[in-house]
PDB file of C-alpha atoms in Angstrom:
ATOM      1  CA  MET A   1     155.937 197.130 -12.107  1.00  0.00           C
ATOM      2  CA  ALA A   2     158.247 194.089 -12.124  1.00  0.00           C
ATOM      3  CA  GLU A   3     160.539 192.814  -9.409  1.00  0.00           C
ATOM      4  CA  THR A   4     163.756 190.814  -9.872  1.00  0.00           C
ATOM      5  CA  VAL A   5     163.815 187.552  -7.943  1.00  0.00           C
ATOM      6  CA  THR A   6     166.901 185.397  -7.410  1.00  0.00           C
ATOM      7  CA  LYS A   7     166.678 181.638  -6.951  1.00  0.00           C
ATOM      8  CA  THR A   8     169.242 178.866  -6.794  1.00  0.00           C
ATOM      9  CA  LEU A   9     168.469 175.908  -9.003  1.00  0.00           C
ATOM     10  CA  GLU A  10     169.837 172.506  -8.103  1.00  0.00           C
ATOM     11  CA  ALA A  11     170.549 169.498 -10.285  1.00  0.00           C
ATOM     12  CA  THR A  12     172.509 166.319  -9.805  1.00  0.00           C
ATOM     13  CA  LEU A  13     174.844 165.291 -12.584  1.00  0.00           C
ATOM     14  CA  ALA A  14     173.925 161.977 -14.150  1.00  0.00           C
ATOM     15  CA  PRO A  15     176.588 159.450 -13.134  1.00  0.00           C
ATOM     16  CA  PRO A  16     179.611 160.424 -15.231  1.00  0.00           C
ATOM     17  CA  THR A  17     181.731 157.999 -17.192  1.00  0.00           C
ATOM     18  CA  GLN A  18     185.080 157.167 -15.634  1.00  0.00           C
ATOM     19  CA  GLY A  19     186.885 159.639 -17.905  1.00  0.00           C
ATOM     20  CA  LYS A  20     184.462 162.466 -17.088  1.00  0.00           C
ATOM     21  CA  GLU A  21     184.682 161.635 -13.382  1.00  0.00           C
ATOM     22  CA  VAL A  22     188.480 161.974 -13.516  1.00  0.00           C
ATOM     23  CA  ARG A  23     188.207 165.338 -15.296  1.00  0.00           C
ATOM     24  CA  LEU A  24     185.629 166.611 -12.781  1.00  0.00           C
ATOM     25  CA  ARG A  25     187.806 165.572  -9.829  1.00  0.00           C
ATOM     26  CA  ARG A  26     190.879 167.179 -11.394  1.00  0.00           C
ATOM     27  CA  LEU A  27     188.958 170.397 -12.056  1.00  0.00           C
ATOM     28  CA  LEU A  28     187.670 170.573  -8.469  1.00  0.00           C
ATOM     29  CA  SER A  29     191.080 169.728  -7.001  1.00  0.00           C
ATOM     30  CA  THR A  30     192.877 172.344  -9.114  1.00  0.00           C
ATOM     31  CA  TYR A  31     190.252 174.933  -8.228  1.00  0.00           C
ATOM     32  CA  ARG A  32     190.659 174.275  -4.508  1.00  0.00           C
ATOM     33  CA  GLU A  33     194.437 174.473  -4.831  1.00  0.00           C
ATOM     34  CA  ALA A  34     194.131 177.837  -6.614  1.00  0.00           C
ATOM     35  CA  LEU A  35     191.637 179.048  -3.999  1.00  0.00           C
ATOM     36  CA  ASP A  36     193.989 178.038  -1.171  1.00  0.00           C
ATOM     37  CA  ASP A  37     196.992 179.711  -2.826  1.00  0.00           C
ATOM     38  CA  ALA A  38     195.063 182.911  -3.561  1.00  0.00           C
ATOM     39  CA  PHE A  39     193.669 183.053  -0.030  1.00  0.00           C
ATOM     40  CA  ASP A  40     197.014 182.224   1.610  1.00  0.00           C
ATOM     41  CA  SER A  41     198.774 184.877  -0.505  1.00  0.00           C
ATOM     42  CA  GLY A  42     196.769 187.564   1.268  1.00  0.00           C
ATOM     43  CA  ALA A  43     195.541 188.958  -2.056  1.00  0.00           C
ATOM     44  CA  ASP A  44     192.492 191.124  -1.463  1.00  0.00           C
ATOM     45  CA  THR A  45     191.927 192.646  -4.891  1.00  0.00           C
ATOM     46  CA  MET A  46     190.765 191.097  -8.134  1.00  0.00           C
ATOM     47  CA  GLY A  47     194.121 191.934  -9.742  1.00  0.00           C
ATOM     48  CA  GLY A  48     196.079 190.412  -6.874  1.00  0.00           C
ATOM     49  CA  VAL A  49     194.062 187.209  -7.029  1.00  0.00           C
ATOM     50  CA  SER A  50     194.423 187.128 -10.817  1.00  0.00           C
ATOM     51  CA  ASP A  51     198.218 187.209 -10.451  1.00  0.00           C
ATOM     52  CA  VAL A  52     198.042 184.131  -8.186  1.00  0.00           C
ATOM     53  CA  VAL A  53     195.497 182.052 -10.149  1.00  0.00           C
ATOM     54  CA  THR A  54     196.620 182.798 -13.722  1.00  0.00           C
ATOM     55  CA  PRO A  55     199.198 179.950 -13.833  1.00  0.00           C
ATOM     56  CA  PHE A  56     196.650 177.339 -12.738  1.00  0.00           C
ATOM     57  CA  ASP A  57     195.182 174.999 -15.351  1.00  0.00           C
ATOM     58  CA  LEU A  58     191.600 176.200 -14.910  1.00  0.00           C
ATOM     59  CA  PRO A  59     188.939 177.470 -17.308  1.00  0.00           C
ATOM     60  CA  TYR A  60     188.615 181.257 -17.443  1.00  0.00           C
ATOM     61  CA  GLN A  61     185.156 181.020 -15.829  1.00  0.00           C
ATOM     62  CA  ALA A  62     186.739 179.548 -12.666  1.00  0.00           C
ATOM     63  CA  LYS A  63     189.615 182.054 -12.594  1.00  0.00           C
ATOM     64  CA  ALA A  64     187.197 184.970 -12.967  1.00  0.00           C
ATOM     65  CA  ALA A  65     185.019 183.566 -10.170  1.00  0.00           C
ATOM     66  CA  LEU A  66     188.074 183.277  -7.917  1.00  0.00           C
ATOM     67  CA  CYS A  67     189.068 186.876  -8.682  1.00  0.00           C
ATOM     68  CA  SER A  68     185.670 187.998  -7.409  1.00  0.00           C
ATOM     69  CA  TYR A  69     185.255 185.488  -4.573  1.00  0.00           C
ATOM     70  CA  VAL A  70     188.595 185.680  -2.718  1.00  0.00           C
ATOM     71  CA  PRO A  71     188.435 189.456  -2.051  1.00  0.00           C
ATOM     72  CA  LYS A  72     184.831 188.941  -0.886  1.00  0.00           C
ATOM     73  CA  LEU A  73     186.001 186.267   1.566  1.00  0.00           C
ATOM     74  CA  ARG A  74     188.415 188.762   3.090  1.00  0.00           C
ATOM     75  CA  LYS A  75     186.433 192.006   2.961  1.00  0.00           C
ATOM     76  CA  THR A  76     182.817 190.906   3.318  1.00  0.00           C
ATOM     77  CA  TYR A  77     183.075 187.722   5.353  1.00  0.00           C
ATOM     78  CA  ASN A  78     186.316 188.485   7.277  1.00  0.00           C
ATOM     79  CA  ALA A  79     187.400 184.881   6.668  1.00  0.00           C
ATOM     80  CA  ARG A  80     190.524 183.765   8.504  1.00  0.00           C
ATOM     81  CA  GLU A  81     190.660 180.246   7.059  1.00  0.00           C
ATOM     82  CA  LEU A  82     189.029 178.149   4.359  1.00  0.00           C
ATOM     83  CA  ASP A  83     186.800 175.117   4.555  1.00  0.00           C
ATOM     84  CA  ASP A  84     188.271 172.086   2.766  1.00  0.00           C
ATOM     85  CA  GLU A  85     184.985 171.386   0.985  1.00  0.00           C
ATOM     86  CA  HIS A  86     184.585 174.591  -1.026  1.00  0.00           C
ATOM     87  CA  PRO A  87     182.533 174.065  -4.186  1.00  0.00           C
ATOM     88  CA  LEU A  88     183.948 174.905  -7.579  1.00  0.00           C
ATOM     89  CA  ARG A  89     182.656 178.363  -8.470  1.00  0.00           C
ATOM     90  CA  LEU A  90     182.195 179.463 -12.062  1.00  0.00           C
ATOM     91  CA  THR A  91     180.954 182.724 -13.530  1.00  0.00           C
ATOM     92  CA  ASN A  92     177.680 182.864 -15.420  1.00  0.00           C
ATOM     93  CA  GLN A  93     179.643 182.388 -18.663  1.00  0.00           C
ATOM     94  CA  ALA A  94     179.719 178.695 -17.709  1.00  0.00           C
ATOM     95  CA  ALA A  95     175.917 178.545 -17.897  1.00  0.00           C
ATOM     96  CA  THR A  96     175.822 176.703 -21.198  1.00  0.00           C
ATOM     97  CA  PHE A  97     172.984 174.218 -21.287  1.00  0.00           C
ATOM     98  CA  ASP A  98     171.319 172.196 -24.013  1.00  0.00           C
ATOM     99  CA  ARG A  99     167.828 170.744 -24.118  1.00  0.00           C
ATOM    100  CA  ASP A 100     166.612 167.822 -26.184  1.00  0.00           C
ATOM    101  CA  GLU A 101     163.303 166.253 -25.190  1.00  0.00           C
ATOM    102  CA  SER A 102     164.246 162.974 -26.877  1.00  0.00           C
ATOM    103  CA  ARG A 103     167.035 162.275 -24.358  1.00  0.00           C
ATOM    104  CA  HIS A 104     166.525 160.379 -21.112  1.00  0.00           C
ATOM    105  CA  TYR A 105     167.912 163.411 -19.265  1.00  0.00           C
ATOM    106  CA  GLU A 106     166.481 166.299 -21.248  1.00  0.00           C
ATOM    107  CA  ILE A 107     168.965 168.989 -20.132  1.00  0.00           C
ATOM    108  CA  CYS A 108     172.742 168.742 -20.356  1.00  0.00           C
ATOM    109  CA  TRP A 109     175.459 171.098 -19.060  1.00  0.00           C
ATOM    110  CA  ASN A 110     178.605 171.949 -20.982  1.00  0.00           C
ATOM    111  CA  VAL A 111     181.336 171.518 -18.345  1.00  0.00           C
ATOM    112  CA  PRO A 112     184.084 174.079 -18.999  1.00  0.00           C
ATOM    113  CA  LEU A 113     187.645 172.819 -18.937  1.00  0.00           C
ATOM    114  CA  PRO A 114     190.878 174.668 -19.676  1.00  0.00           C
ATOM    115  CA  GLY A 115     192.109 174.606 -23.242  1.00  0.00           C
ATOM    116  CA  TYR A 116     190.359 174.676 -26.573  1.00  0.00           C
ATOM    117  CA  GLY A 117     187.954 171.844 -27.386  1.00  0.00           C
ATOM    118  CA  THR A 118     188.210 170.155 -23.989  1.00  0.00           C
ATOM    119  CA  ASN A 119     184.720 170.905 -22.627  1.00  0.00           C
ATOM    120  CA  PHE A 120     182.273 168.024 -22.330  1.00  0.00           C
ATOM    121  CA  TRP A 121     178.513 167.645 -21.985  1.00  0.00           C
ATOM    122  CA  ILE A 122     176.965 165.919 -18.997  1.00  0.00           C
ATOM    123  CA  PRO A 123     173.270 165.203 -18.403  1.00  0.00           C
ATOM    124  CA  LEU A 124     171.483 166.799 -15.449  1.00  0.00           C
ATOM    125  CA  ARG A 125     168.940 165.180 -13.158  1.00  0.00           C
ATOM    126  CA  LEU A 126     166.719 168.118 -12.263  1.00  0.00           C
ATOM    127  CA  ASN A 127     164.921 168.769  -9.032  1.00  0.00           C
ATOM    128  CA  PRO A 128     161.334 168.218 -10.340  1.00  0.00           C
ATOM    129  CA  GLU A 129     159.991 171.174  -8.355  1.00  0.00           C
ATOM    130  CA  GLN A 130     162.439 173.464 -10.168  1.00  0.00           C
ATOM    131  CA  GLU A 131     161.986 172.108 -13.684  1.00  0.00           C
ATOM    132  CA  PRO A 132     159.895 175.095 -14.873  1.00  0.00           C
ATOM    133  CA  LEU A 133     162.662 177.477 -13.742  1.00  0.00           C
ATOM    134  CA  TRP A 134     165.275 175.437 -15.666  1.00  0.00           C
ATOM    135  CA  HIS A 135     163.091 175.795 -18.753  1.00  0.00           C
ATOM    136  CA  ASP A 136     162.809 179.551 -18.112  1.00  0.00           C
ATOM    137  CA  LEU A 137     166.614 179.716 -18.033  1.00  0.00           C
ATOM    138  CA  LEU A 138     166.922 177.803 -21.304  1.00  0.00           C
ATOM    139  CA  ASP A 139     164.174 179.888 -22.941  1.00  0.00           C
ATOM    140  CA  GLY A 140     165.884 183.135 -21.958  1.00  0.00           C
ATOM    141  CA  ASP A 141     163.172 184.130 -19.473  1.00  0.00           C
ATOM    142  CA  ALA A 142     165.702 183.956 -16.614  1.00  0.00           C
ATOM    143  CA  LYS A 143     169.316 185.113 -16.427  1.00  0.00           C
ATOM    144  CA  ALA A 144     172.059 182.856 -15.085  1.00  0.00           C
ATOM    145  CA  GLY A 145     174.355 183.957 -12.305  1.00  0.00           C
ATOM    146  CA  GLU A 146     177.144 182.085 -10.542  1.00  0.00           C
ATOM    147  CA  ILE A 147     177.391 178.330 -10.900  1.00  0.00           C
ATOM    148  CA  ARG A 148     178.719 176.066  -8.161  1.00  0.00           C
ATOM    149  CA  LEU A 149     179.688 172.416  -8.488  1.00  0.00           C
ATOM    150  CA  GLN A 150     180.125 170.270  -5.395  1.00  0.00           C
ATOM    151  CA  GLN A 151     181.015 166.634  -5.015  1.00  0.00           C
ATOM    152  CA  ASN A 152     178.912 164.909  -2.354  1.00  0.00           C
ATOM    153  CA  ARG A 153     179.776 161.369  -1.317  1.00  0.00           C
ATOM    154  CA  SER A 154     178.725 159.541  -4.470  1.00  0.00           C
ATOM    155  CA  CYS A 155     177.325 162.296  -6.693  1.00  0.00           C
ATOM    156  CA  TRP A 156     178.005 165.720  -8.134  1.00  0.00           C
ATOM    157  CA  VAL A 157     175.570 168.563  -7.458  1.00  0.00           C
ATOM    158  CA  LEU A 158     175.274 171.651  -9.628  1.00  0.00           C
ATOM    159  CA  HIS A 159     173.800 174.879  -8.264  1.00  0.00           C
ATOM    160  CA  ALA A 160     172.925 177.646 -10.703  1.00  0.00           C
ATOM    161  CA  THR A 161     171.793 181.025  -9.462  1.00  0.00           C
ATOM    162  CA  VAL A 162     169.132 182.557 -11.695  1.00  0.00           C
ATOM    163  CA  GLN A 163     167.382 185.902 -11.765  1.00  0.00           C
ATOM    164  CA  TYR A 164     164.028 186.454 -13.331  1.00  0.00           C
ATOM    165  CA  GLU A 165     161.384 189.136 -13.404  1.00  0.00           C
ATOM    166  CA  VAL A 166     158.042 188.687 -11.708  1.00  0.00           C
ATOM    167  CA  SER A 167     155.156 191.053 -11.964  1.00  0.00           C
ATOM    168  CA  ASP A 168     153.894 192.642  -8.814  1.00  0.00           C
ATOM    169  CA  PRO A 169     150.445 191.295  -8.034  1.00  0.00           C
ATOM    170  CA  GLU A 170     147.709 193.674  -8.951  1.00  0.00           C
ATOM    171  CA  THR A 171     145.902 195.001  -5.932  1.00  0.00           C
ATOM    172  CA  ASP A 172     142.396 196.251  -5.865  1.00  0.00           C
ATOM    173  CA  GLY A 173     142.394 199.469  -3.883  1.00  0.00           C
TER     174      GLY A 173
END
């Protein structure tokens, strides 16, 4: 019998070019503005949050994550206010990665941006202890969940929730 295990993988984005840095900051800032507006509106359903966040210039993966997250903040966590440092949340549809062993940073993430043809690839610096799980994700042996992107002082950190099956250990009697 197999059991589903959930883990959060962590990677640091390779230092982005100036143009990519600007786009990442804009994406995070717009997300936080949409989160604040949706929370302040009092919306507590996915549809209510959707009405608030639809006009924002965000990728659909961020809007869908907000539609799920804001009602959870109210109903599950009874939140009364928001932290200013909320990470950018994206649905699992943003879990688009590429692997090429010939690159310095083997795995890259396709950063979703609003609009057609605006996404960009950015290399990931993996936590070495989690590298086998990243490969499981890329090989289809693990399923991606929510993705979070946070800016820390001088770097960007990506968290990807993954689920994978593990076999129960066989017991002898």
